[in-house]
Coordinates of C-alpha atoms in Angstrom, one line a residue:
X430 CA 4.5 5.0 13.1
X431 CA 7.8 3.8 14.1
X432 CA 8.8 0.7 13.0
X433 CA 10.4 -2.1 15.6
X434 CA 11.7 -4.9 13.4
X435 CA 9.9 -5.1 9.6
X436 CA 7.9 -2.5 7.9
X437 CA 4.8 -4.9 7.5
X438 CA 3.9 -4.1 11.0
X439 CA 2.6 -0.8 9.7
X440 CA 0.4 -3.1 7.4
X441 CA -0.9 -5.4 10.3
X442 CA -2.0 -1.9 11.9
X443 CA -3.6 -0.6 8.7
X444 CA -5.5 -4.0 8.4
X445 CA -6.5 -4.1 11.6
X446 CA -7.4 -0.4 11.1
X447 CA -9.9 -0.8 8.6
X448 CA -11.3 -4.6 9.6
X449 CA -12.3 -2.5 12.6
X450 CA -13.9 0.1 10.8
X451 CA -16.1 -1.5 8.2
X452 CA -16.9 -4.6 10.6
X453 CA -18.0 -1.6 12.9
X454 CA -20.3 -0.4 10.4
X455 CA -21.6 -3.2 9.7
X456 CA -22.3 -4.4 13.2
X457 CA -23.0 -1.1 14.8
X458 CA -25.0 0.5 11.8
X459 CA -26.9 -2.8 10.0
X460 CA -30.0 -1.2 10.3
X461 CA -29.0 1.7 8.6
X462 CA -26.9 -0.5 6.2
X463 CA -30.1 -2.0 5.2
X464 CA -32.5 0.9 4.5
X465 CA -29.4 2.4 2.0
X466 CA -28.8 -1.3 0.7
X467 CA -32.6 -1.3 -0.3
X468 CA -31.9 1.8 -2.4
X469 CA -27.9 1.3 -3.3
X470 CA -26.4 -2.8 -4.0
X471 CA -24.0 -3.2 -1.8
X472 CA -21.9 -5.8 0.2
X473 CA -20.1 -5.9 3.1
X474 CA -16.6 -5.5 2.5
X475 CA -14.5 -9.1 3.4
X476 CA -11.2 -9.6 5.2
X477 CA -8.7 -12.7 5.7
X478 CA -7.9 -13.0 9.3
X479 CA -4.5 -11.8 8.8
X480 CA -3.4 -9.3 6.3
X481 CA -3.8 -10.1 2.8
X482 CA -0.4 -8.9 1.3
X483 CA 0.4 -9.7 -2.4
X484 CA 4.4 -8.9 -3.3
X485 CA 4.9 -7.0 -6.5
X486 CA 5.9 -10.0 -8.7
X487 CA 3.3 -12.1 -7.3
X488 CA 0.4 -9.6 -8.7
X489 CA 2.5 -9.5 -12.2
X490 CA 1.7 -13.0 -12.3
X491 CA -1.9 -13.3 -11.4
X492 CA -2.2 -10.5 -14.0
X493 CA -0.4 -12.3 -17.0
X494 CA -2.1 -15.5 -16.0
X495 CA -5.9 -13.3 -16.8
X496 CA -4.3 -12.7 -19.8
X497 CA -3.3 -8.8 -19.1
X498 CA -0.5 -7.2 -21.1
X499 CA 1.8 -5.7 -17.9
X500 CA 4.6 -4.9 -20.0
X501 CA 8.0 -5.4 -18.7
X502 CA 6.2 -5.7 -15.2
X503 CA 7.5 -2.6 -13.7
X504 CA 5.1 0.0 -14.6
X505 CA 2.4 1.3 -12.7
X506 CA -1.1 -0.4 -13.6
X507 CA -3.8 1.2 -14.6
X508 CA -7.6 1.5 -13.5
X509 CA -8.5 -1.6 -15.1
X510 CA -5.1 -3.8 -14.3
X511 CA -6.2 -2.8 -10.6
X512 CA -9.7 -3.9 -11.3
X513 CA -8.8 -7.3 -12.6
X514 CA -6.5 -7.9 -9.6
X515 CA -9.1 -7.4 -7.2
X516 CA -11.9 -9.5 -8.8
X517 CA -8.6 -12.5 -8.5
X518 CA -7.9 -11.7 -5.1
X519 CA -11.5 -12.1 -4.3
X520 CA -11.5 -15.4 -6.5
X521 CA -7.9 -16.7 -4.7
X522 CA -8.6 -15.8 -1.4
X523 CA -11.8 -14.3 -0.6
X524 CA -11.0 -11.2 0.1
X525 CA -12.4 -7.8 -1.2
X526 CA -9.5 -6.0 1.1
X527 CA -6.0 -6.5 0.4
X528 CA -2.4 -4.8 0.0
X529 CA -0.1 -4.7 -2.5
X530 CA 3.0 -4.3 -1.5
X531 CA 7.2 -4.3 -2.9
X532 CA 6.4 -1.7 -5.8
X533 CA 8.9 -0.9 -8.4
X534 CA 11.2 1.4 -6.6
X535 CA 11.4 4.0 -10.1
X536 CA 7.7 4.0 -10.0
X537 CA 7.5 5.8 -5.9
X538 CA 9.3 8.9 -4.6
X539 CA 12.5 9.8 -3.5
X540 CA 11.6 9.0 0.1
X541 CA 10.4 5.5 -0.2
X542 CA 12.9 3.2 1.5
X543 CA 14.5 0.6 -1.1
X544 CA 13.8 -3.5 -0.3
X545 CA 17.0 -4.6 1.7
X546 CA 16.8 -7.6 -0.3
X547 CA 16.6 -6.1 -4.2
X548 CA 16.4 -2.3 -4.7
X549 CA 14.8 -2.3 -8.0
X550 CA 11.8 -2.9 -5.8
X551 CA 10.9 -0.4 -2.3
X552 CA 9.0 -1.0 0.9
X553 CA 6.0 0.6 -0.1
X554 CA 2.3 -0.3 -1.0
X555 CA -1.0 0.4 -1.6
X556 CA -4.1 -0.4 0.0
X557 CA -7.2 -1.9 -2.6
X558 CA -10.5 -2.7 -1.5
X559 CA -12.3 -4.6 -4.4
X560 CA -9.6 -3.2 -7.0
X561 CA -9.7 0.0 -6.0
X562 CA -6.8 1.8 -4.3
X563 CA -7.9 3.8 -1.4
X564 CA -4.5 4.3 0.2
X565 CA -1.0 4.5 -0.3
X566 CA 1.8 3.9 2.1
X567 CA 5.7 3.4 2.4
X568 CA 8.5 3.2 4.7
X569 CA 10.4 6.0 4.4
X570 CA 13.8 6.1 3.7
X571 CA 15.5 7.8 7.4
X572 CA 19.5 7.9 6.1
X573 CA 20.7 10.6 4.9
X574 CA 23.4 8.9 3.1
X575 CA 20.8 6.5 1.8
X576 CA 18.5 9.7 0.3
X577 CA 21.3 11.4 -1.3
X578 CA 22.4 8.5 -3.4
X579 CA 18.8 7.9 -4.4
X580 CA 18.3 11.8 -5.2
X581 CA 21.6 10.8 -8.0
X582 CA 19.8 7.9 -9.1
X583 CA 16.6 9.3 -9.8
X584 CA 18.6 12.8 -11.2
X585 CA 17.1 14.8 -8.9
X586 CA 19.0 18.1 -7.3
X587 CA 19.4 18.0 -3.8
X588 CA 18.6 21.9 -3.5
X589 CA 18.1 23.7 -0.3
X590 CA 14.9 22.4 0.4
X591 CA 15.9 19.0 0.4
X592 CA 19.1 19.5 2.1
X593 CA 17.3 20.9 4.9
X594 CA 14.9 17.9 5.0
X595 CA 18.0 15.5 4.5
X596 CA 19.7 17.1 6.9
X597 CA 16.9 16.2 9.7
X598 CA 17.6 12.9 9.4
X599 CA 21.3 13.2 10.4
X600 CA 20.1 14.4 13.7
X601 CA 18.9 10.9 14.1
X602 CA 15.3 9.2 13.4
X603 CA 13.8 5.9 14.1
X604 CA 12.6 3.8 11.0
X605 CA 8.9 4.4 10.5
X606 CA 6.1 4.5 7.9
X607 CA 2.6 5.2 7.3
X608 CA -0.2 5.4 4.8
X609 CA -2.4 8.2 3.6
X610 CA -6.0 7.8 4.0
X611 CA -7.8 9.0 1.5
X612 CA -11.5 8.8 3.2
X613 CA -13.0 10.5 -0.1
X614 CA -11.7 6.8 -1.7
X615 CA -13.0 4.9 1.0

């Protein structure tokens, strides 16, 4: 989607997206819901009102304060690192869906736009509902300039294949981003 002012309008959509969906489901399908419910435990999935975004450092530090070893803080996490983040999101704001968002920027692609404001961190995020990521998401990076110096960073040759899709962007593109749904996650 192109993006007007801030990449976190992508996330209002994709919050808005899903509150729709499983609200939906549960409004439209209850009766349903409750024969598989009889068979199957399940809850309905919760929402804040407005999107509940945790920034990079701010999950580090709900993790270390559970007592999890996250190492220097900029890996990836793992299954259960993801697990015990949702059971605190639940427990901090009552939410089973929420987004994580300002990943360490060697831990994404190429493409992933950099934070404006510190580029050891990008514009990027995933989506979790009850610790479990079922989407992933980014701005992505439009300036050719921009890509090229993060190709050198990252150590990666721009061959012709990338110089072609580098190249597109010099014929001009708005900023945008977007998230792939997995629905076999969901």
């Amino acid at each position: 989607m192109t993006i007007d002012d801030h990449y976190m309008e992508t996330l209002e959509v994709v919050h808005n997206l899903f509150k729709h969906i499983f609200t939906g489901l549960e409004s439209r399908w209850a009766k349903e819901l409750s024969v598989i419910r009889e068979q199957y435990s399940s809850e309905a999935v919760t929402f804040t009102d407005e999107p509940c975004v945790l920034h990079w450092p701010e999950a580090m530090d709900i993790l270390k304060e559970k007592g999890i070893d996250i190492g220097d803080g900029m890996s990836d996490l793992n299954g259960a690192m993801e697990l015990a983040l949702g059971a605190a999101v639940k427990e901090k704001y009552g939410a089973d869906f929420f987004m994580l968002d300002k990943y360490p920027s060697e831990i994404r692609p190429f493409y992933t736009m950099p934070c404006p404001n510190d580029d050891k961190f990008s514009n990027s995020y995933d989506i979790f509902i009850r610790g479990q990521e079922i989407c992933s998401g980014a701005q992505r990076c439009h300036d050719p300039e921009l890509v090229m110096q993060i190709l050198d960073k990252k150590g990666i040759e721009a061959g012709d294949g990338l110089k072609a899709y580098i190249d597109s962007f010099r014929h001009g593109i708005s900023p945008h981003a977007g998230a792939g749904i997995g629905l076999e996650r969901v």
